[in-house]
Amino acid sequence: MLHIFLLRQVMAVRVLWLNKFDFSGNTEAVMAWARGVVHKGLKLHLVLTGIPPSLLELYKKFINKSGLQSSLNINWQQVQNLLYYHRFDLLHVFHPDLFRMAADLSNSFQIPWVASVFDGEHHDDFTFLYTAAYITCCNSSSFLAIKDFFYPYVCLLYTS
């Protein structure tokens, strides 16, 4: 009975996912993950920034077909408006270039944020990563990148 109650509480959480387009394939991976999460019942709004004009229509069609709530190529002020008017409970950020924005938004709106670090981004500037409530790594190389950044403070490794 308690498990069902907790599951209903989790499903009521509203999450804003924020990602920046790049050619690594991570954008498509995040979109596929978002479709799966929405299929499970989580309320999610996907924001993609930096999509080249030549690909914008293609992404719009794909996202509309998948049934995701989304905003494409919106600016800082529009992201703030989404957070303010839609009262999201969590901000999940998938690109290191957006970690500073996430830290600022988290501070302004008193909303926790989750940082996901993917392999292949080749970023070593994790200056604002310490402000994240949680940090997820998709593989060991991304974990090693942030482990080196946070050394000697990283002392827990969880694998599933």
Coordinates of N, CA and C in Angstrom, one line a residue:
M1 N 0.8 -1.2 0.0 CA 0.0 0.0 0.0 C 0.9 1.3 0.0
L2 N 1.9 1.3 0.8 CA 2.8 2.4 0.9 C 3.5 2.6 -0.5
H3 N 3.9 1.5 -1.2 CA 4.6 1.7 -2.4 C 3.7 2.3 -3.5
I4 N 2.4 2.0 -3.5 CA 1.5 2.6 -4.4 C 1.3 4.1 -4.1
F5 N 1.2 4.4 -2.9 CA 1.1 5.8 -2.5 C 2.3 6.6 -3.0
L6 N 3.5 6.1 -2.7 CA 4.8 6.8 -3.1 C 4.8 6.9 -4.7
L7 N 4.4 5.8 -5.4 CA 4.4 5.9 -6.8 C 3.5 7.0 -7.3
R8 N 2.3 7.1 -6.7 CA 1.4 8.2 -7.2 C 2.0 9.6 -6.9
Q9 N 2.7 9.7 -5.8 CA 3.4 11.0 -5.5 C 4.4 11.3 -6.5
V10 N 5.2 10.3 -6.9 CA 6.3 10.5 -7.9 C 5.7 10.9 -9.2
M11 N 4.6 10.3 -9.6 CA 4.0 10.5 -10.9 C 3.4 11.9 -11.0
A12 N 3.1 12.5 -9.9 CA 2.6 13.9 -9.9 C 3.7 15.0 -10.0
V13 N 4.9 14.6 -10.0 CA 6.0 15.5 -10.1 C 6.1 16.0 -11.6
R14 N 6.3 17.3 -11.7 CA 6.4 18.0 -13.0 C 7.9 18.3 -13.2
V15 N 8.4 17.9 -14.3 CA 9.9 18.0 -14.5 C 10.1 18.7 -15.9
L16 N 11.0 19.7 -15.8 CA 11.5 20.3 -17.0 C 12.8 19.8 -17.4
W17 N 12.9 19.2 -18.6 CA 14.2 18.6 -19.1 C 14.8 19.7 -20.1
L18 N 16.0 20.0 -19.9 CA 16.7 21.0 -20.7 C 17.9 20.4 -21.3
N19 N 18.0 20.6 -22.6 CA 19.1 20.0 -23.4 C 19.5 21.0 -24.5
K20 N 20.8 20.9 -24.9 CA 21.3 21.7 -26.0 C 21.7 20.7 -27.2
F21 N 21.3 21.1 -28.4 CA 21.5 20.3 -29.5 C 23.1 20.2 -29.8
D22 N 23.5 19.0 -30.1 CA 24.8 18.8 -30.7 C 24.8 17.6 -31.6
F23 N 25.8 17.3 -32.3 CA 25.9 16.2 -33.3 C 26.4 14.9 -32.7
S24 N 26.4 14.8 -31.4 CA 27.0 13.6 -30.8 C 26.0 12.4 -30.7
G25 N 24.7 12.7 -31.0 CA 23.7 11.7 -30.8 C 23.0 11.7 -29.5
N26 N 23.5 12.5 -28.5 CA 22.9 12.6 -27.2 C 21.6 13.3 -27.2
T27 N 21.3 14.2 -28.2 CA 20.0 14.8 -28.3 C 18.9 13.8 -28.6
E28 N 19.2 12.9 -29.5 CA 18.2 11.9 -29.8 C 18.1 10.9 -28.7
A29 N 19.2 10.6 -28.0 CA 19.1 9.7 -26.8 C 18.2 10.3 -25.7
V30 N 18.3 11.6 -25.5 CA 17.5 12.3 -24.5 C 16.0 12.2 -24.9
M31 N 15.8 12.5 -26.2 CA 14.4 12.5 -26.7 C 13.8 11.1 -26.5
A32 N 14.5 10.1 -26.9 CA 14.0 8.7 -26.7 C 13.7 8.4 -25.2
W33 N 14.6 8.8 -24.4 CA 14.4 8.6 -22.9 C 13.2 9.3 -22.4
A34 N 13.0 10.6 -22.9 CA 11.8 11.4 -22.5 C 10.5 10.7 -23.0
R35 N 10.5 10.1 -24.2 CA 9.3 9.4 -24.6 C 9.0 8.2 -23.6
G36 N 10.0 7.5 -23.2 CA 9.8 6.4 -22.3 C 9.4 6.8 -21.0
V37 N 9.9 7.9 -20.5 CA 9.5 8.4 -19.2 C 8.0 8.9 -19.2
V38 N 7.7 9.6 -20.3 CA 6.3 10.1 -20.4 C 5.3 8.9 -20.5
H39 N 5.8 7.9 -21.2 CA 4.9 6.7 -21.4 C 4.6 6.0 -20.0
K40 N 5.6 6.2 -19.1 CA 5.4 5.6 -17.7 C 4.5 6.5 -16.8
G41 N 4.2 7.8 -17.3 CA 3.3 8.6 -16.6 C 3.8 9.9 -16.0
L42 N 5.1 10.1 -16.1 CA 5.7 11.3 -15.5 C 5.3 12.5 -16.3
K43 N 5.1 13.6 -15.7 CA 4.7 14.9 -16.4 C 6.0 15.6 -16.8
L44 N 6.3 15.7 -18.0 CA 7.6 16.1 -18.5 C 7.5 17.1 -19.6
H45 N 8.3 18.2 -19.6 CA 8.3 19.2 -20.7 C 9.8 19.2 -21.1
L46 N 10.0 19.0 -22.4 CA 11.4 18.9 -23.0 C 11.7 20.2 -23.7
V47 N 12.8 20.8 -23.3 CA 13.3 22.1 -23.9 C 14.6 21.7 -24.6
L48 N 14.6 22.0 -25.9 CA 15.9 21.8 -26.7 C 16.3 23.1 -27.3
T49 N 17.5 23.5 -27.0 CA 18.1 24.8 -27.6 C 19.1 24.5 -28.6
G50 N 19.4 25.5 -29.4 CA 20.6 25.4 -30.3 C 20.3 24.4 -31.5
I51 N 19.1 24.1 -31.9 CA 18.8 23.3 -33.0 C 19.1 24.1 -34.3
P52 N 19.9 23.6 -35.2 CA 20.1 24.4 -36.5 C 18.8 24.6 -37.2
P53 N 18.7 25.7 -37.9 CA 17.4 26.0 -38.7 C 17.1 24.9 -39.7
S54 N 18.1 24.3 -40.3 CA 17.9 23.3 -41.3 C 17.3 22.0 -40.7
L55 N 17.4 21.8 -39.4 CA 16.9 20.6 -38.7 C 15.6 20.9 -37.8
L56 N 15.3 22.1 -37.7 CA 14.2 22.5 -36.8 C 12.9 21.8 -37.1
E57 N 12.5 21.9 -38.4 CA 11.2 21.3 -38.8 C 11.2 19.8 -38.6
L58 N 12.3 19.1 -38.8 CA 12.4 17.7 -38.6 C 12.2 17.3 -37.2
Y59 N 12.9 18.1 -36.3 CA 12.7 17.9 -34.8 C 11.3 18.2 -34.4
K60 N 10.7 19.2 -34.9 CA 9.3 19.5 -34.5 C 8.4 18.3 -34.9
K61 N 8.5 17.8 -36.1 CA 7.7 16.7 -36.5 C 7.9 15.5 -35.7
F62 N 9.1 15.2 -35.4 CA 9.5 14.0 -34.6 C 8.9 14.1 -33.2
I63 N 9.0 15.3 -32.6 CA 8.6 15.5 -31.2 C 7.0 15.5 -31.2
N64 N 6.4 16.1 -32.2 CA 4.9 16.1 -32.2 C 4.4 14.7 -32.4
K65 N 5.0 13.9 -33.2 CA 4.6 12.5 -33.4 C 4.7 11.7 -32.1
S66 N 5.8 12.0 -31.3 CA 6.0 11.2 -30.1 C 5.1 11.7 -28.9
G67 N 4.4 12.8 -29.1 CA 3.5 13.3 -28.1 C 4.1 14.0 -26.9
L68 N 5.3 14.4 -27.0 CA 6.0 15.1 -25.9 C 5.6 16.6 -25.9
Q69 N 5.5 17.1 -24.7 CA 5.3 18.6 -24.6 C 6.7 19.1 -24.7
S70 N 6.9 20.1 -25.6 CA 8.2 20.6 -25.8 C 8.2 22.1 -26.2
S71 N 9.4 22.6 -26.1 CA 9.7 24.0 -26.6 C 11.1 23.9 -27.2
L72 N 11.2 24.4 -28.5 CA 12.4 24.3 -29.2 C 13.0 25.7 -29.5
N73 N 14.3 25.8 -29.3 CA 15.1 27.0 -29.5 C 14.5 28.2 -28.8
I74 N 14.2 28.0 -27.5 CA 13.7 29.2 -26.8 C 14.9 29.8 -26.0
N75 N 14.7 31.1 -25.6 CA 15.8 31.8 -24.9 C 15.6 31.7 -23.4
W76 N 16.6 32.3 -22.7 CA 16.7 32.3 -21.3 C 15.4 32.8 -20.6
Q77 N 14.9 33.9 -21.1 CA 13.6 34.4 -20.5 C 12.5 33.5 -20.7
Q78 N 12.4 32.8 -21.8 CA 11.3 31.9 -22.0 C 11.4 30.6 -21.1
V79 N 12.6 30.2 -20.9 CA 12.8 29.1 -19.9 C 12.4 29.5 -18.5
Q80 N 12.7 30.8 -18.1 CA 12.3 31.3 -16.8 C 10.8 31.3 -16.8
N81 N 10.1 31.8 -17.8 CA 8.6 31.8 -17.9 C 8.0 30.5 -17.7
L82 N 8.6 29.5 -18.4 CA 8.1 28.1 -18.2 C 8.2 27.7 -16.7
L83 N 9.3 27.9 -16.1 CA 9.5 27.5 -14.7 C 8.5 28.3 -13.8
Y84 N 8.3 29.5 -14.1 CA 7.4 30.4 -13.2 C 6.0 30.0 -13.4
Y85 N 5.5 29.9 -14.6 CA 4.1 29.7 -14.8 C 3.6 28.3 -14.7
H86 N 4.5 27.3 -15.0 CA 4.1 25.9 -14.9 C 4.5 25.2 -13.6
R87 N 5.2 25.9 -12.8 CA 5.5 25.4 -11.4 C 6.1 24.0 -11.5
F88 N 7.2 23.8 -12.2 CA 7.9 22.6 -12.2 C 8.5 22.3 -10.9
D89 N 8.6 21.0 -10.6 CA 9.2 20.5 -9.3 C 10.7 20.2 -9.4
L90 N 11.2 20.0 -10.6 CA 12.5 19.5 -10.8 C 13.0 20.0 -12.2
L91 N 14.3 20.4 -12.2 CA 14.9 20.7 -13.5 C 16.0 19.7 -13.8
H92 N 16.0 19.0 -14.9 CA 16.9 18.0 -15.3 C 17.7 18.5 -16.5
V93 N 19.0 18.7 -16.4 CA 19.8 19.3 -17.4 C 20.8 18.3 -18.0
F94 N 20.9 18.3 -19.3 CA 21.7 17.2 -20.0 C 22.9 17.7 -20.8
H95 N 23.2 19.0 -20.7 CA 24.4 19.5 -21.5 C 25.2 20.4 -20.6
P96 N 26.5 20.2 -20.5 CA 27.4 21.0 -19.6 C 27.3 22.5 -19.9
D97 N 27.1 22.9 -21.2 CA 27.0 24.3 -21.5 C 25.8 25.0 -20.8
L98 N 24.8 24.1 -20.3 CA 23.6 24.7 -19.6 C 23.7 24.6 -18.1
F99 N 24.8 24.0 -17.6 CA 24.9 23.9 -16.1 C 24.9 25.2 -15.4
R100 N 25.5 26.2 -16.0 CA 25.4 27.6 -15.3 C 24.0 28.1 -15.3
M101 N 23.3 28.0 -16.4 CA 21.9 28.4 -16.5 C 21.1 27.6 -15.4
A102 N 21.3 26.3 -15.3 CA 20.6 25.5 -14.3 C 20.9 26.0 -12.9
A103 N 22.1 26.3 -12.6 CA 22.5 26.8 -11.3 C 21.8 28.1 -11.0
D104 N 21.7 29.0 -11.9 CA 21.0 30.3 -11.8 C 19.5 30.1 -11.6
L105 N 18.9 29.2 -12.4 CA 17.5 28.9 -12.3 C 17.1 28.3 -11.0
S106 N 18.0 27.3 -10.6 CA 17.7 26.6 -9.3 C 17.7 27.6 -8.2
N107 N 18.7 28.5 -8.2 CA 18.8 29.5 -7.2 C 17.6 30.5 -7.2
S108 N 17.2 31.0 -8.4 CA 16.1 31.9 -8.5 C 14.8 31.3 -8.1
F109 N 14.5 30.1 -8.5 CA 13.2 29.5 -8.3 C 13.1 28.5 -7.2
Q110 N 14.3 28.3 -6.5 CA 14.3 27.4 -5.4 C 13.9 26.0 -5.8
I111 N 14.4 25.6 -6.9 CA 14.0 24.3 -7.5 C 15.3 23.4 -7.6
P112 N 15.2 22.2 -7.2 CA 16.4 21.3 -7.3 C 16.7 21.0 -8.8
W113 N 17.9 20.8 -9.1 CA 18.3 20.4 -10.5 C 19.2 19.2 -10.5
V114 N 19.0 18.4 -11.5 CA 19.8 17.2 -11.7 C 20.7 17.4 -13.0
A115 N 21.9 17.1 -12.9 CA 22.9 17.2 -14.0 C 23.1 15.7 -14.5
S116 N 23.0 15.6 -15.8 CA 23.4 14.3 -16.4 C 24.6 14.5 -17.3
V117 N 25.6 13.8 -17.1 CA 26.9 13.9 -17.8 C 27.0 12.7 -18.8
F118 N 27.0 13.1 -20.1 CA 27.2 12.0 -21.1 C 28.6 11.9 -21.6
D119 N 29.0 10.8 -22.0 CA 30.3 10.6 -22.7 C 30.2 11.2 -24.1
G120 N 31.3 11.7 -24.5 CA 31.4 12.3 -25.9 C 31.2 13.8 -25.9
E121 N 30.8 14.4 -24.8 CA 30.7 15.8 -24.8 C 32.0 16.5 -24.7
H122 N 33.0 15.9 -24.2 CA 34.4 16.4 -24.1 C 34.4 17.7 -23.4
H123 N 33.7 17.9 -22.4 CA 33.7 19.1 -21.6 C 34.5 18.8 -20.3
D124 N 35.3 19.8 -19.9 CA 36.0 19.6 -18.7 C 35.7 20.8 -17.7
D125 N 34.7 21.7 -18.1 CA 34.4 22.8 -17.3 C 33.1 22.4 -16.5
F126 N 33.2 21.9 -15.3 CA 32.1 21.6 -14.5 C 32.0 22.5 -13.4
T127 N 32.3 23.8 -13.6 CA 32.3 24.8 -12.6 C 31.0 24.9 -11.7
F128 N 29.9 24.8 -12.4 CA 28.6 24.9 -11.7 C 28.0 23.6 -11.3
L129 N 28.6 22.5 -11.6 CA 28.1 21.2 -11.3 C 27.9 21.0 -9.8
Y130 N 28.7 21.6 -9.0 CA 28.5 21.4 -7.5 C 27.2 21.9 -7.0
T131 N 26.5 22.7 -7.7 CA 25.2 23.2 -7.3 C 24.0 22.3 -7.5
A132 N 24.3 21.2 -8.3 CA 23.2 20.3 -8.6 C 22.9 19.4 -7.4
A133 N 21.6 19.1 -7.3 CA 21.1 18.3 -6.2 C 21.6 16.8 -6.4
Y134 N 21.6 16.4 -7.7 CA 22.1 15.1 -8.0 C 22.9 15.1 -9.3
I135 N 23.8 14.2 -9.5 CA 24.6 14.1 -10.7 C 24.5 12.7 -11.2
T136 N 24.1 12.5 -12.4 CA 24.1 11.2 -13.0 C 25.1 11.1 -14.1
C137 N 25.7 9.9 -14.3 CA 26.7 9.6 -15.3 C 26.2 8.4 -16.1
C138 N 26.3 8.5 -17.4 CA 25.8 7.4 -18.2 C 26.8 6.2 -18.3
N139 N 28.0 6.5 -18.0 CA 29.1 5.4 -18.2 C 30.3 5.8 -17.3
S140 N 31.2 4.9 -17.3 CA 32.4 5.1 -16.5 C 33.3 6.2 -16.9
S141 N 33.4 6.5 -18.2 CA 34.3 7.6 -18.6 C 33.7 9.0 -18.2
S142 N 32.4 9.1 -18.2 CA 31.8 10.4 -17.8 C 32.0 10.5 -16.3
F143 N 31.8 9.3 -15.6 CA 32.0 9.4 -14.1 C 33.5 9.8 -13.8
L144 N 34.4 9.2 -14.5 CA 35.8 9.5 -14.3 C 36.1 11.0 -14.5
A145 N 35.5 11.6 -15.5 CA 35.7 13.0 -15.8 C 35.2 13.9 -14.6
I146 N 34.1 13.6 -14.0 CA 33.6 14.4 -12.9 C 34.3 14.0 -11.6
K147 N 34.7 12.7 -11.5 CA 35.4 12.3 -10.3 C 36.7 13.1 -10.2
D148 N 37.4 13.2 -11.3 CA 38.7 14.0 -11.2 C 38.4 15.4 -10.9
F149 N 37.3 16.0 -11.3 CA 37.0 17.4 -11.0 C 36.7 17.6 -9.5
F150 N 36.0 16.6 -8.9 CA 35.6 16.7 -7.5 C 36.6 16.0 -6.6
Y151 N 37.7 15.5 -7.0 CA 38.6 14.8 -6.1 C 39.1 15.8 -5.1
P152 N 39.2 15.5 -3.8 CA 39.0 14.2 -3.2 C 37.6 14.0 -2.6
Y153 N 36.6 14.8 -3.0 CA 35.3 14.8 -2.4 C 34.4 13.6 -2.9
V154 N 34.7 13.1 -4.0 CA 33.9 12.0 -4.5 C 34.3 10.7 -3.8
C155 N 33.4 10.1 -3.0 CA 33.9 8.9 -2.3 C 32.9 7.8 -2.5
L156 N 31.8 8.0 -3.2 CA 30.7 7.0 -3.3 C 30.5 6.7 -4.8
L157 N 30.6 5.4 -5.1 CA 30.4 5.0 -6.5 C 29.2 4.0 -6.4
Y158 N 28.1 4.3 -7.1 CA 27.0 3.4 -7.1 C 26.9 2.9 -8.6
T159 N 26.8 1.6 -8.7 CA 26.6 1.0 -10.0 C 25.4 0.1 -9.9
S160 N 24.7 0.0 -11.1 CA 23.5 -0.9 -11.1 C 23.7 -1.9 -12.1

